[in-house]
mmCIF file of C-alpha atoms in Angstrom:
data_model
loop_
_atom_site.group_PDB
_atom_site.id
_atom_site.type_symbol
_atom_site.label_atom_id
_atom_site.label_comp_id
_atom_site.label_asym_id
_atom_site.label_seq_id
_atom_site.Cartn_x
_atom_site.Cartn_y
_atom_site.Cartn_z
ATOM 1 C CA UNK B 1 11.133 4.824 -29.902
ATOM 2 C CA UNK B 2 14.078 3.061 -31.930
ATOM 3 C CA UNK B 3 13.742 0.510 -34.624
ATOM 4 C CA UNK B 4 13.575 -3.170 -34.322
ATOM 5 C CA UNK B 5 17.008 -4.871 -34.174
ATOM 6 C CA UNK B 6 17.208 -8.549 -34.529
ATOM 7 C CA UNK B 7 18.253 -10.639 -31.939
ATOM 8 C CA UNK B 8 18.185 -14.043 -32.802
ATOM 9 C CA UNK B 9 16.049 -16.139 -35.207
ATOM 10 C CA UNK B 10 12.666 -14.859 -34.649
ATOM 11 C CA UNK B 11 13.272 -12.218 -31.931
ATOM 12 C CA UNK B 12 13.345 -9.004 -32.592
ATOM 13 C CA UNK B 13 13.808 -6.233 -29.625
ATOM 14 C CA UNK B 14 12.988 -2.582 -29.821
ATOM 15 C CA UNK B 15 13.857 -0.120 -27.359
ATOM 16 C CA UNK B 16 10.573 2.534 -25.646
ATOM 17 C CA UNK B 17 10.984 5.014 -23.222
ATOM 18 C CA UNK B 18 11.380 4.846 -19.276
ATOM 19 C CA UNK B 19 13.895 1.789 -19.640
ATOM 20 C CA UNK B 20 11.593 -0.619 -21.144
ATOM 21 C CA UNK B 21 12.261 -3.051 -23.939
ATOM 22 C CA UNK B 22 9.596 -4.776 -26.339
ATOM 23 C CA UNK B 23 10.574 -8.320 -27.905
ATOM 24 C CA UNK B 24 8.784 -9.563 -30.864
ATOM 25 C CA UNK B 25 8.899 -13.167 -30.473
ATOM 26 C CA UNK B 26 7.972 -16.099 -33.375
ATOM 27 C CA UNK B 27 8.156 -19.996 -32.149
ATOM 28 C CA UNK B 28 8.666 -21.794 -35.489
ATOM 29 C CA UNK B 29 6.085 -25.025 -36.289
ATOM 30 C CA UNK B 30 9.129 -27.681 -35.007
ATOM 31 C CA UNK B 31 8.697 -25.856 -31.442
ATOM 32 C CA UNK B 32 5.227 -26.205 -31.049
ATOM 33 C CA UNK B 33 5.133 -29.888 -32.388
ATOM 34 C CA UNK B 34 7.618 -30.425 -30.393
ATOM 35 C CA UNK B 35 5.953 -28.914 -26.989
ATOM 36 C CA UNK B 36 2.660 -30.665 -27.912
ATOM 37 C CA UNK B 37 4.407 -33.978 -27.492
ATOM 38 C CA UNK B 38 5.248 -33.166 -24.306
ATOM 39 C CA UNK B 39 2.290 -32.226 -22.668
ATOM 40 C CA UNK B 40 0.510 -34.538 -24.495
ATOM 41 C CA UNK B 41 2.401 -37.133 -22.986
ATOM 42 C CA UNK B 42 2.109 -35.629 -19.477
ATOM 43 C CA UNK B 43 -1.481 -35.643 -19.946
ATOM 44 C CA UNK B 44 -1.939 -39.144 -20.847
ATOM 45 C CA UNK B 45 0.139 -40.458 -18.190
ATOM 46 C CA UNK B 46 -2.623 -39.124 -15.621
ATOM 47 C CA UNK B 47 -6.007 -39.091 -18.039
ATOM 48 C CA UNK B 48 -8.969 -40.454 -17.052
ATOM 49 C CA UNK B 49 -11.330 -41.730 -19.912
ATOM 50 C CA UNK B 50 -13.976 -44.195 -19.558
ATOM 51 C CA UNK B 51 -13.441 -47.805 -20.499
ATOM 52 C CA UNK B 52 -9.426 -47.335 -20.125
ATOM 53 C CA UNK B 53 -7.502 -47.657 -17.343
ATOM 54 C CA UNK B 54 -5.628 -44.383 -15.697
ATOM 55 C CA UNK B 55 -2.706 -43.628 -18.265
ATOM 56 C CA UNK B 56 -3.663 -46.393 -20.930
ATOM 57 C CA UNK B 57 -5.657 -44.410 -23.205
ATOM 58 C CA UNK B 58 -4.790 -43.961 -26.662
ATOM 59 C CA UNK B 59 -3.259 -40.948 -27.869
ATOM 60 C CA UNK B 60 -5.983 -39.890 -30.464
ATOM 61 C CA UNK B 61 -8.410 -39.938 -27.445
ATOM 62 C CA UNK B 62 -5.646 -37.996 -25.396
ATOM 63 C CA UNK B 63 -5.956 -35.220 -28.155
ATOM 64 C CA UNK B 64 -9.572 -35.095 -28.751
ATOM 65 C CA UNK B 65 -10.500 -34.931 -24.966
ATOM 66 C CA UNK B 66 -8.001 -32.437 -23.868
ATOM 67 C CA UNK B 67 -7.430 -30.219 -27.189
ATOM 68 C CA UNK B 68 -8.141 -27.244 -25.513
ATOM 69 C CA UNK B 69 -6.492 -27.974 -22.147
ATOM 70 C CA UNK B 70 -3.644 -28.754 -24.212
ATOM 71 C CA UNK B 71 -2.881 -25.633 -26.240
ATOM 72 C CA UNK B 72 -3.347 -23.897 -23.210
ATOM 73 C CA UNK B 73 -0.663 -25.518 -21.603
ATOM 74 C CA UNK B 74 1.398 -25.794 -24.481
ATOM 75 C CA UNK B 75 1.473 -21.873 -25.163
ATOM 76 C CA UNK B 76 1.917 -20.931 -21.382
ATOM 77 C CA UNK B 77 5.243 -23.185 -21.566
ATOM 78 C CA UNK B 78 6.779 -21.559 -25.215
ATOM 79 C CA UNK B 79 6.156 -17.793 -24.044
ATOM 80 C CA UNK B 80 7.656 -18.883 -20.922
ATOM 81 C CA UNK B 81 10.836 -20.517 -22.578
ATOM 82 C CA UNK B 82 10.904 -18.144 -25.472
ATOM 83 C CA UNK B 83 11.016 -15.000 -22.889
ATOM 84 C CA UNK B 84 13.744 -16.260 -20.908
ATOM 85 C CA UNK B 85 16.204 -16.964 -24.249
ATOM 86 C CA UNK B 86 15.349 -13.807 -26.022
ATOM 87 C CA UNK B 87 16.410 -12.061 -22.572
ATOM 88 C CA UNK B 88 19.519 -13.927 -22.357
ATOM 89 C CA UNK B 89 20.194 -14.029 -26.066
ATOM 90 C CA UNK B 90 20.280 -9.828 -26.032
ATOM 91 C CA UNK B 91 22.254 -10.057 -22.799
ATOM 92 C CA UNK B 92 19.776 -7.280 -21.009
ATOM 93 C CA UNK B 93 19.708 -7.099 -17.522
ATOM 94 C CA UNK B 94 15.641 -7.050 -17.043
ATOM 95 C CA UNK B 95 13.862 -6.670 -13.953
ATOM 96 C CA UNK B 96 10.174 -7.399 -12.927
ATOM 97 C CA UNK B 97 8.274 -9.966 -14.805
ATOM 98 C CA UNK B 98 7.691 -9.356 -18.510
ATOM 99 C CA UNK B 99 3.829 -8.337 -19.843
ATOM 100 C CA UNK B 100 2.541 -10.480 -22.641
ATOM 101 C CA UNK B 101 0.836 -8.921 -25.790
ATOM 102 C CA UNK B 102 -0.639 -9.701 -29.100
ATOM 103 C CA UNK B 103 -0.792 -13.326 -28.710
ATOM 104 C CA UNK B 104 -1.642 -14.969 -31.712
ATOM 105 C CA UNK B 105 -1.358 -18.850 -31.472
ATOM 106 C CA UNK B 106 -3.510 -20.767 -34.598
ATOM 107 C CA UNK B 107 -3.311 -24.092 -36.462
ATOM 108 C CA UNK B 108 -0.108 -24.399 -38.375
ATOM 109 C CA UNK B 109 1.137 -21.194 -37.967
ATOM 110 C CA UNK B 110 4.297 -19.890 -35.962
ATOM 111 C CA UNK B 111 3.103 -18.697 -32.380
ATOM 112 C CA UNK B 112 4.141 -14.918 -32.339
ATOM 113 C CA UNK B 113 3.634 -12.701 -29.320
ATOM 114 C CA UNK B 114 5.288 -9.332 -27.876
ATOM 115 C CA UNK B 115 7.086 -9.493 -24.271
ATOM 116 C CA UNK B 116 7.525 -5.834 -22.732
ATOM 117 C CA UNK B 117 10.108 -5.882 -19.879
ATOM 118 C CA UNK B 118 11.829 -3.205 -18.107
ATOM 119 C CA UNK B 119 15.553 -3.184 -17.857
ATOM 120 C CA UNK B 120 17.956 -1.937 -15.211
ATOM 121 C CA UNK B 121 19.218 1.359 -15.958
ATOM 122 C CA UNK B 122 22.822 1.951 -16.813
ATOM 123 C CA UNK B 123 23.888 4.643 -14.276
ATOM 124 C CA UNK B 124 26.900 6.765 -14.801
ATOM 125 C CA UNK B 125 27.833 8.809 -11.505
ATOM 126 C CA UNK B 126 29.812 11.794 -11.808
ATOM 127 C CA UNK B 127 31.539 12.813 -8.902
ATOM 128 C CA UNK B 128 29.396 11.967 -5.528
ATOM 129 C CA UNK B 129 32.432 12.425 -2.895
ATOM 130 C CA UNK B 130 33.039 15.887 -0.925
ATOM 131 C CA UNK B 131 28.733 16.444 -1.091
ATOM 132 C CA UNK B 132 27.444 18.735 2.014
ATOM 133 C CA UNK B 133 24.465 18.211 3.712
ATOM 134 C CA UNK B 134 23.577 19.560 6.951
ATOM 135 C CA UNK B 135 22.037 17.917 9.360
ATOM 136 C CA UNK B 136 19.398 19.509 11.770
ATOM 137 C CA UNK B 137 19.929 20.160 15.774
ATOM 138 C CA UNK B 138 18.186 18.044 17.317
ATOM 139 C CA UNK B 139 16.128 19.625 20.304
ATOM 140 C CA UNK B 140 12.999 18.391 22.563
ATOM 141 C CA UNK B 141 11.069 20.604 24.346
ATOM 142 C CA UNK B 142 8.915 20.691 27.521
ATOM 143 C CA UNK B 143 5.750 21.257 25.315
ATOM 144 C CA UNK B 144 6.273 18.031 23.754
ATOM 145 C CA UNK B 145 7.112 16.092 26.719
ATOM 146 C CA UNK B 146 3.794 17.278 28.144
ATOM 147 C CA UNK B 147 1.771 16.686 25.144
ATOM 148 C CA UNK B 148 3.113 12.905 25.063
ATOM 149 C CA UNK B 149 1.960 12.330 28.767
ATOM 150 C CA UNK B 150 -0.965 13.806 27.915
ATOM 151 C CA UNK B 151 -2.038 11.950 25.345
ATOM 152 C CA UNK B 152 -1.150 8.844 27.457
ATOM 153 C CA UNK B 153 -3.605 10.055 30.167
ATOM 154 C CA UNK B 154 -6.501 10.654 27.130
ATOM 155 C CA UNK B 155 -5.479 6.811 25.897
ATOM 156 C CA UNK B 156 -5.998 5.722 29.957
ATOM 157 C CA UNK B 157 -9.261 7.451 30.677
ATOM 158 C CA UNK B 158 -11.987 5.875 31.756
ATOM 159 C CA UNK B 159 -15.729 5.743 31.128
ATOM 160 C CA UNK B 160 -17.722 5.748 34.566
ATOM 161 C CA UNK B 161 -21.610 5.621 34.697
ATOM 162 C CA UNK B 162 -23.060 8.829 34.790
ATOM 163 C CA UNK B 163 -25.446 9.070 38.222
ATOM 164 C CA UNK B 164 -27.781 11.763 39.094
ATOM 165 C CA UNK B 165 -27.499 14.420 36.831
ATOM 166 C CA UNK B 166 -28.169 14.954 32.563
ATOM 167 C CA UNK B 167 -25.374 14.279 30.224
ATOM 168 C CA UNK B 168 -23.325 17.436 29.702
ATOM 169 C CA UNK B 169 -20.174 17.858 27.356
ATOM 170 C CA UNK B 170 -17.398 15.629 27.609
ATOM 171 C CA UNK B 171 -19.507 12.625 28.274
ATOM 172 C CA UNK B 172 -20.396 10.015 26.218
ATOM 173 C CA UNK B 173 -23.993 8.648 25.343
ATOM 174 C CA UNK B 174 -24.514 5.193 24.042
ATOM 175 C CA UNK B 175 -27.549 5.797 22.216
ATOM 176 C CA UNK B 176 -30.182 3.507 19.745
ATOM 177 C CA UNK B 177 -30.815 6.118 15.929
ATOM 178 C CA UNK B 178 -33.048 5.690 13.681
ATOM 179 C CA UNK B 179 -33.054 7.873 10.569
ATOM 180 C CA UNK B 180 -36.455 9.100 9.020
ATOM 181 C CA UNK B 181 -36.596 10.276 5.375
ATOM 182 C CA UNK B 182 -40.017 11.784 3.702
ATOM 183 C CA UNK B 183 -41.609 10.414 6.684
ATOM 184 C CA UNK B 184 -40.497 6.470 6.310
ATOM 185 C CA UNK B 185 -37.821 4.805 8.046
ATOM 186 C CA UNK B 186 -35.006 4.157 6.272
ATOM 187 C CA UNK B 187 -32.427 2.928 8.635
ATOM 188 C CA UNK B 188 -31.874 1.785 11.813
ATOM 189 C CA UNK B 189 -28.652 1.551 13.983
ATOM 190 C CA UNK B 190 -28.251 0.323 17.874
ATOM 191 C CA UNK B 191 -25.507 0.696 19.931
ATOM 192 C CA UNK B 192 -23.956 3.866 18.334
ATOM 193 C CA UNK B 193 -21.568 5.602 20.763
ATOM 194 C CA UNK B 194 -21.964 9.606 20.437
ATOM 195 C CA UNK B 195 -18.968 11.486 22.641
ATOM 196 C CA UNK B 196 -20.099 15.063 23.771
ATOM 197 C CA UNK B 197 -17.479 17.270 21.880
ATOM 198 C CA UNK B 198 -17.589 19.559 19.030
ATOM 199 C CA UNK B 199 -14.634 17.795 17.865
ATOM 200 C CA UNK B 200 -16.392 13.952 16.828
ATOM 201 C CA UNK B 201 -19.949 15.033 16.843
ATOM 202 C CA UNK B 202 -22.282 17.297 15.018
ATOM 203 C CA UNK B 203 -23.601 20.939 16.376
ATOM 204 C CA UNK B 204 -27.250 19.058 15.341
ATOM 205 C CA UNK B 205 -26.728 16.129 17.493
ATOM 206 C CA UNK B 206 -24.498 17.933 20.575
ATOM 207 C CA UNK B 207 -27.445 21.027 20.944
ATOM 208 C CA UNK B 208 -30.028 17.686 21.644
ATOM 209 C CA UNK B 209 -27.616 15.284 24.003
ATOM 210 C CA UNK B 210 -26.683 17.345 26.030
ATOM 211 C CA UNK B 211 -29.170 17.790 28.670
ATOM 212 C CA UNK B 212 -30.768 14.252 27.582
ATOM 213 C CA UNK B 213 -31.197 11.534 30.458
ATOM 214 C CA UNK B 214 -31.214 7.648 29.775
ATOM 215 C CA UNK B 215 -34.950 6.782 28.261
ATOM 216 C CA UNK B 216 -35.346 9.997 26.289
ATOM 217 C CA UNK B 217 -35.933 9.981 22.464
ATOM 218 C CA UNK B 218 -34.426 13.749 20.636
ATOM 219 C CA UNK B 219 -35.459 14.638 17.409
ATOM 220 C CA UNK B 220 -32.519 15.561 15.182
ATOM 221 C CA UNK B 221 -33.022 17.582 11.958
ATOM 222 C CA UNK B 222 -30.023 17.558 9.920
ATOM 223 C CA UNK B 223 -29.595 17.123 6.074
ATOM 224 C CA UNK B 224 -27.697 14.176 4.625
ATOM 225 C CA UNK B 225 -24.163 14.867 3.029
ATOM 226 C CA UNK B 226 -24.181 14.712 -0.806
ATOM 227 C CA UNK B 227 -21.383 11.754 -0.011
ATOM 228 C CA UNK B 228 -23.814 9.978 2.231
ATOM 229 C CA UNK B 229 -22.904 6.094 1.282
ATOM 230 C CA UNK B 230 -27.003 5.193 0.263
ATOM 231 C CA UNK B 231 -26.450 7.800 -2.824
ATOM 232 C CA UNK B 232 -30.222 7.616 -3.318
ATOM 233 C CA UNK B 233 -30.941 9.369 0.157
ATOM 234 C CA UNK B 234 -27.502 11.802 -0.218
ATOM 235 C CA UNK B 235 -28.248 16.096 -0.275
ATOM 236 C CA UNK B 236 -32.222 14.987 1.494
ATOM 237 C CA UNK B 237 -33.378 16.210 5.047
ATOM 238 C CA UNK B 238 -33.767 13.665 7.462
ATOM 239 C CA UNK B 239 -34.656 13.159 11.048
ATOM 240 C CA UNK B 240 -32.603 11.163 13.960
ATOM 241 C CA UNK B 241 -34.895 9.699 16.245
ATOM 242 C CA UNK B 242 -32.259 9.044 18.772
ATOM 243 C CA UNK B 243 -32.897 7.127 22.417
ATOM 244 C CA UNK B 244 -30.687 7.173 24.897
ATOM 245 C CA UNK B 245 -29.599 3.967 26.576
ATOM 246 C CA UNK B 246 -26.437 4.985 28.603
ATOM 247 C CA UNK B 247 -24.650 7.988 29.818
ATOM 248 C CA UNK B 248 -20.706 7.792 30.485
ATOM 249 C CA UNK B 249 -18.273 10.236 31.927
ATOM 250 C CA UNK B 250 -14.868 9.761 30.690
ATOM 251 C CA UNK B 251 -12.651 10.159 33.893
ATOM 252 C CA UNK B 252 -8.850 10.734 33.089
ATOM 253 C CA UNK B 253 -6.202 9.495 36.268
ATOM 254 C CA UNK B 254 -4.099 11.957 37.922
ATOM 255 C CA UNK B 255 -0.637 12.621 36.216
ATOM 256 C CA UNK B 256 1.180 11.572 39.121
ATOM 257 C CA UNK B 257 3.659 9.277 40.268
ATOM 258 C CA UNK B 258 1.130 6.594 40.945
ATOM 259 C CA UNK B 259 -0.055 7.418 36.994
ATOM 260 C CA UNK B 260 3.568 6.568 36.300
ATOM 261 C CA UNK B 261 3.652 3.224 37.452
ATOM 262 C CA UNK B 262 0.530 1.660 36.657
ATOM 263 C CA UNK B 263 1.733 2.488 32.831
ATOM 264 C CA UNK B 264 4.709 -0.214 33.939
ATOM 265 C CA UNK B 265 8.666 0.125 34.139
ATOM 266 C CA UNK B 266 8.488 3.190 36.068
ATOM 267 C CA UNK B 267 8.921 4.549 39.256
ATOM 268 C CA UNK B 268 8.177 7.779 39.315
ATOM 269 C CA UNK B 269 6.719 10.304 36.610
ATOM 270 C CA UNK B 270 10.058 11.955 36.659
ATOM 271 C CA UNK B 271 11.360 8.791 35.240
ATOM 272 C CA UNK B 272 8.410 8.567 32.579
ATOM 273 C CA UNK B 273 9.291 12.397 31.580
ATOM 274 C CA UNK B 274 12.948 11.106 30.977
ATOM 275 C CA UNK B 275 11.728 7.678 29.241
ATOM 276 C CA UNK B 276 9.765 10.015 27.322
ATOM 277 C CA UNK B 277 12.120 12.798 26.231
ATOM 278 C CA UNK B 278 14.687 10.072 25.399
ATOM 279 C CA UNK B 279 12.413 8.282 22.958
ATOM 280 C CA UNK B 280 11.456 11.882 20.979
ATOM 281 C CA UNK B 281 14.928 12.685 20.955
ATOM 282 C CA UNK B 282 15.592 8.826 19.064
ATOM 283 C CA UNK B 283 12.513 10.013 16.626
ATOM 284 C CA UNK B 284 14.215 13.465 16.065
ATOM 285 C CA UNK B 285 17.973 12.200 15.469
ATOM 286 C CA UNK B 286 16.723 9.831 12.953
ATOM 287 C CA UNK B 287 14.412 11.903 11.084
ATOM 288 C CA UNK B 288 17.680 14.155 11.158
ATOM 289 C CA UNK B 289 19.580 11.735 9.979
ATOM 290 C CA UNK B 290 17.213 11.056 7.067
ATOM 291 C CA UNK B 291 16.575 14.343 5.968
ATOM 292 C CA UNK B 292 20.326 14.668 5.825
ATOM 293 C CA UNK B 293 20.254 11.693 3.469
ATOM 294 C CA UNK B 294 17.852 12.524 1.486
ATOM 295 C CA UNK B 295 19.003 15.935 0.655
ATOM 296 C CA UNK B 296 22.562 14.042 -0.401
ATOM 297 C CA UNK B 297 20.733 11.869 -2.852
ATOM 298 C CA UNK B 298 18.886 14.690 -4.342
ATOM 299 C CA UNK B 299 21.585 15.990 -5.321
ATOM 300 C CA UNK B 300 22.941 12.859 -7.387
ATOM 301 C CA UNK B 301 19.724 12.735 -8.481
ATOM 302 C CA UNK B 302 19.758 15.992 -10.237
ATOM 303 C CA UNK B 303 23.492 15.591 -11.474
ATOM 304 C CA UNK B 304 22.854 12.096 -12.998
ATOM 305 C CA UNK B 305 20.647 11.690 -15.967
ATOM 306 C CA UNK B 306 18.923 8.466 -16.585
ATOM 307 C CA UNK B 307 15.071 7.072 -16.828
ATOM 308 C CA UNK B 308 13.813 5.332 -14.218
ATOM 309 C CA UNK B 309 12.275 1.774 -14.882
ATOM 310 C CA UNK B 310 8.385 2.502 -15.449
ATOM 311 C CA UNK B 311 7.389 -0.710 -13.833
ATOM 312 C CA UNK B 312 9.045 0.212 -10.465
ATOM 313 C CA UNK B 313 7.766 3.819 -10.423
ATOM 314 C CA UNK B 314 4.527 2.224 -11.056
ATOM 315 C CA UNK B 315 4.695 -0.164 -8.565
ATOM 316 C CA UNK B 316 6.105 2.725 -6.025
ATOM 317 C CA UNK B 317 3.322 4.987 -6.745
ATOM 318 C CA UNK B 318 0.879 2.527 -6.351
ATOM 319 C CA UNK B 319 2.190 1.614 -2.594
ATOM 320 C CA UNK B 320 2.328 5.536 -2.106
ATOM 321 C CA UNK B 321 -1.448 6.116 -2.984
ATOM 322 C CA UNK B 322 -2.225 3.037 -0.718
ATOM 323 C CA UNK B 323 -0.226 4.684 1.949
ATOM 324 C CA UNK B 324 -2.324 8.230 1.657
ATOM 325 C CA UNK B 325 -5.852 6.520 1.110
ATOM 326 C CA UNK B 326 -5.396 4.928 4.301
ATOM 327 C CA UNK B 327 -4.086 8.020 6.136
ATOM 328 C CA UNK B 328 -6.672 10.477 4.377
ATOM 329 C CA UNK B 329 -9.350 8.088 5.930
ATOM 330 C CA UNK B 330 -7.932 7.602 9.340
ATOM 331 C CA UNK B 331 -8.285 11.733 9.566
ATOM 332 C CA UNK B 332 -11.962 10.940 8.891
ATOM 333 C CA UNK B 333 -12.385 12.335 5.201
ATOM 334 C CA UNK B 334 -14.844 10.687 3.484
ATOM 335 C CA UNK B 335 -13.883 7.716 0.496
ATOM 336 C CA UNK B 336 -15.622 9.638 -2.164
ATOM 337 C CA UNK B 337 -13.662 12.528 -1.792
ATOM 338 C CA UNK B 338 -10.419 11.063 -1.812
ATOM 339 C CA UNK B 339 -11.168 9.056 -5.151
ATOM 340 C CA UNK B 340 -12.030 12.729 -6.597
ATOM 341 C CA UNK B 341 -8.580 13.866 -5.905
ATOM 342 C CA UNK B 342 -6.550 10.715 -6.494
ATOM 343 C CA UNK B 343 -5.704 12.346 -10.243
ATOM 344 C CA UNK B 344 -3.843 14.946 -8.657
ATOM 345 C CA UNK B 345 -2.094 12.693 -5.524
ATOM 346 C CA UNK B 346 -1.409 10.886 -8.116
ATOM 347 C CA UNK B 347 0.453 13.552 -10.388
ATOM 348 C CA UNK B 348 2.799 14.523 -7.051
ATOM 349 C CA UNK B 349 2.962 10.933 -5.609
ATOM 350 C CA UNK B 350 4.476 9.536 -9.423
ATOM 351 C CA UNK B 351 7.253 12.068 -9.158
ATOM 352 C CA UNK B 352 7.807 10.959 -5.317
ATOM 353 C CA UNK B 353 8.150 7.898 -6.388
ATOM 354 C CA UNK B 354 10.451 8.545 -9.551
ATOM 355 C CA UNK B 355 12.641 10.353 -6.869
ATOM 356 C CA UNK B 356 12.849 7.039 -4.888
ATOM 357 C CA UNK B 357 13.640 4.786 -8.036
ATOM 358 C CA UNK B 358 16.101 6.670 -8.902
ATOM 359 C CA UNK B 359 17.757 7.045 -5.470
ATOM 360 C CA UNK B 360 17.526 3.146 -5.370
ATOM 361 C CA UNK B 361 19.821 2.654 -8.105
ATOM 362 C CA UNK B 362 21.777 5.585 -7.609
ATOM 363 C CA UNK B 363 22.980 4.196 -4.009
ATOM 364 C CA UNK B 364 23.061 0.545 -5.650
ATOM 365 C CA UNK B 365 26.078 2.085 -8.262
ATOM 366 C CA UNK B 366 27.563 3.697 -5.134
ATOM 367 C CA UNK B 367 28.071 0.873 -2.929
ATOM 368 C CA UNK B 368 29.257 -0.972 -6.145
ATOM 369 C CA UNK B 369 31.954 1.460 -6.800
ATOM 370 C CA UNK B 370 32.953 1.505 -3.596
ATOM 371 C CA UNK B 371 32.626 -2.408 -2.938
ATOM 372 C CA UNK B 372 29.967 -2.403 -0.227
ATOM 373 C CA UNK B 373 28.465 -5.406 0.560
ATOM 374 C CA UNK B 374 25.488 -5.789 2.971
ATOM 375 C CA UNK B 375 24.995 -8.715 5.034
ATOM 376 C CA UNK B 376 21.260 -10.503 4.913
ATOM 377 C CA UNK B 377 21.009 -9.511 9.187
ATOM 378 C CA UNK B 378 21.800 -5.592 7.771
ATOM 379 C CA UNK B 379 18.828 -5.855 5.565
ATOM 380 C CA UNK B 380 16.651 -6.704 8.377
ATOM 381 C CA UNK B 381 17.705 -3.796 9.937
ATOM 382 C CA UNK B 382 17.569 -1.685 7.129
ATOM 383 C CA UNK B 383 13.745 -2.825 6.637
ATOM 384 C CA UNK B 384 12.546 -2.244 9.919
ATOM 385 C CA UNK B 385 13.844 1.154 10.363
ATOM 386 C CA UNK B 386 12.527 1.494 6.422
ATOM 387 C CA UNK B 387 9.158 0.165 7.662
ATOM 388 C CA UNK B 388 9.222 2.151 11.020
ATOM 389 C CA UNK B 389 9.684 5.538 9.063
ATOM 390 C CA UNK B 390 6.801 5.153 6.447
ATOM 391 C CA UNK B 391 4.284 3.297 8.657
ATOM 392 C CA UNK B 392 4.199 -0.131 6.341
ATOM 393 C CA UNK B 393 4.463 -3.129 8.337
ATOM 394 C CA UNK B 394 7.781 -5.182 7.911
ATOM 395 C CA UNK B 395 6.156 -7.205 4.906
ATOM 396 C CA UNK B 396 4.833 -4.647 3.119
ATOM 397 C CA UNK B 397 8.625 -2.869 2.975
ATOM 398 C CA UNK B 398 10.167 -6.373 2.719
ATOM 399 C CA UNK B 399 7.651 -7.438 -0.289
ATOM 400 C CA UNK B 400 8.938 -3.789 -2.117
ATOM 401 C CA UNK B 401 12.713 -5.270 -1.694
ATOM 402 C CA UNK B 402 12.052 -8.327 -3.112
ATOM 403 C CA UNK B 403 10.290 -6.922 -6.025
ATOM 404 C CA UNK B 404 13.623 -5.691 -6.913
#
């Protein structure tokens, strides 16, 4: 942390770690009085005070009725004006919005406050030409194509009513489930689907539902998990009264030419498999190119010494953490378990976020040195590519770019 440096009358700046600067600003009485005059004049034009037409109430009544509102508006405008002026006078190239703190605004005294800003780092690149990175060879196996075809088959399965037999492994049971704890009904859910496979349904339920028929009520004894949504019931012994309403079996379509035609746009299974191979090749080619780019950027990061702006690192880390949460929830992890692991996740994600931010400024510097200019159309295409790579929406990725 450096000592205060005078920028102009009433403005000092101090350097902080992480490409940050903090301005200490004092606004004199003359500027405050002038701003009050401006604000009260605006309020007076639209003020509605009993006994007076709109805009005709005397100034002293305006000051009496709108004192607090005027003070709030004056403070807001003075802070905005003087932060802009301070940044301009300092010659700093700032990014993002300032963080305002320590505001002191008392009658007949100067307005004082602090404004913390992030500044664009001064990137001094060493030689970046001649760097080498190996591009991975791309190969799509028959097994990978088979896997996609099987996923399409699973996705296009149909549920059909079961007749003349009881439920078996692979079926789906539509049930009503009532939870009983310590002999008292605690919760009831109607229309719950139980897929009869060990991947989706707990063993205690499978043991009871396999062999059941519509109209049967099964008693499932289990211990509620520690992270059960209702904390007062977590860890307790419970009985589930499960009433079977319907049993359905999943009918998988045959993988043949008709299957390919039903998906639309394909004349045969061979053509479908060829299309899948092409798409997988494109994805792998794109990933290989991204990996090569990442390797080159990592080499530049290691050879270039500068601090990544804290504001951008925090923002990027927040995005990465949000994405990680969403992925883990989708994979079936409990919200409480994810939250307990967030401190560890944040530590790792901060490193990744710092790398991403540094990479951005390094590439910007390379573009500047090479005289590379990017059109709006190219930016839009790149945003779409980044969104597909990071599994975020184009809007999220665009917001990230605009923030810079």
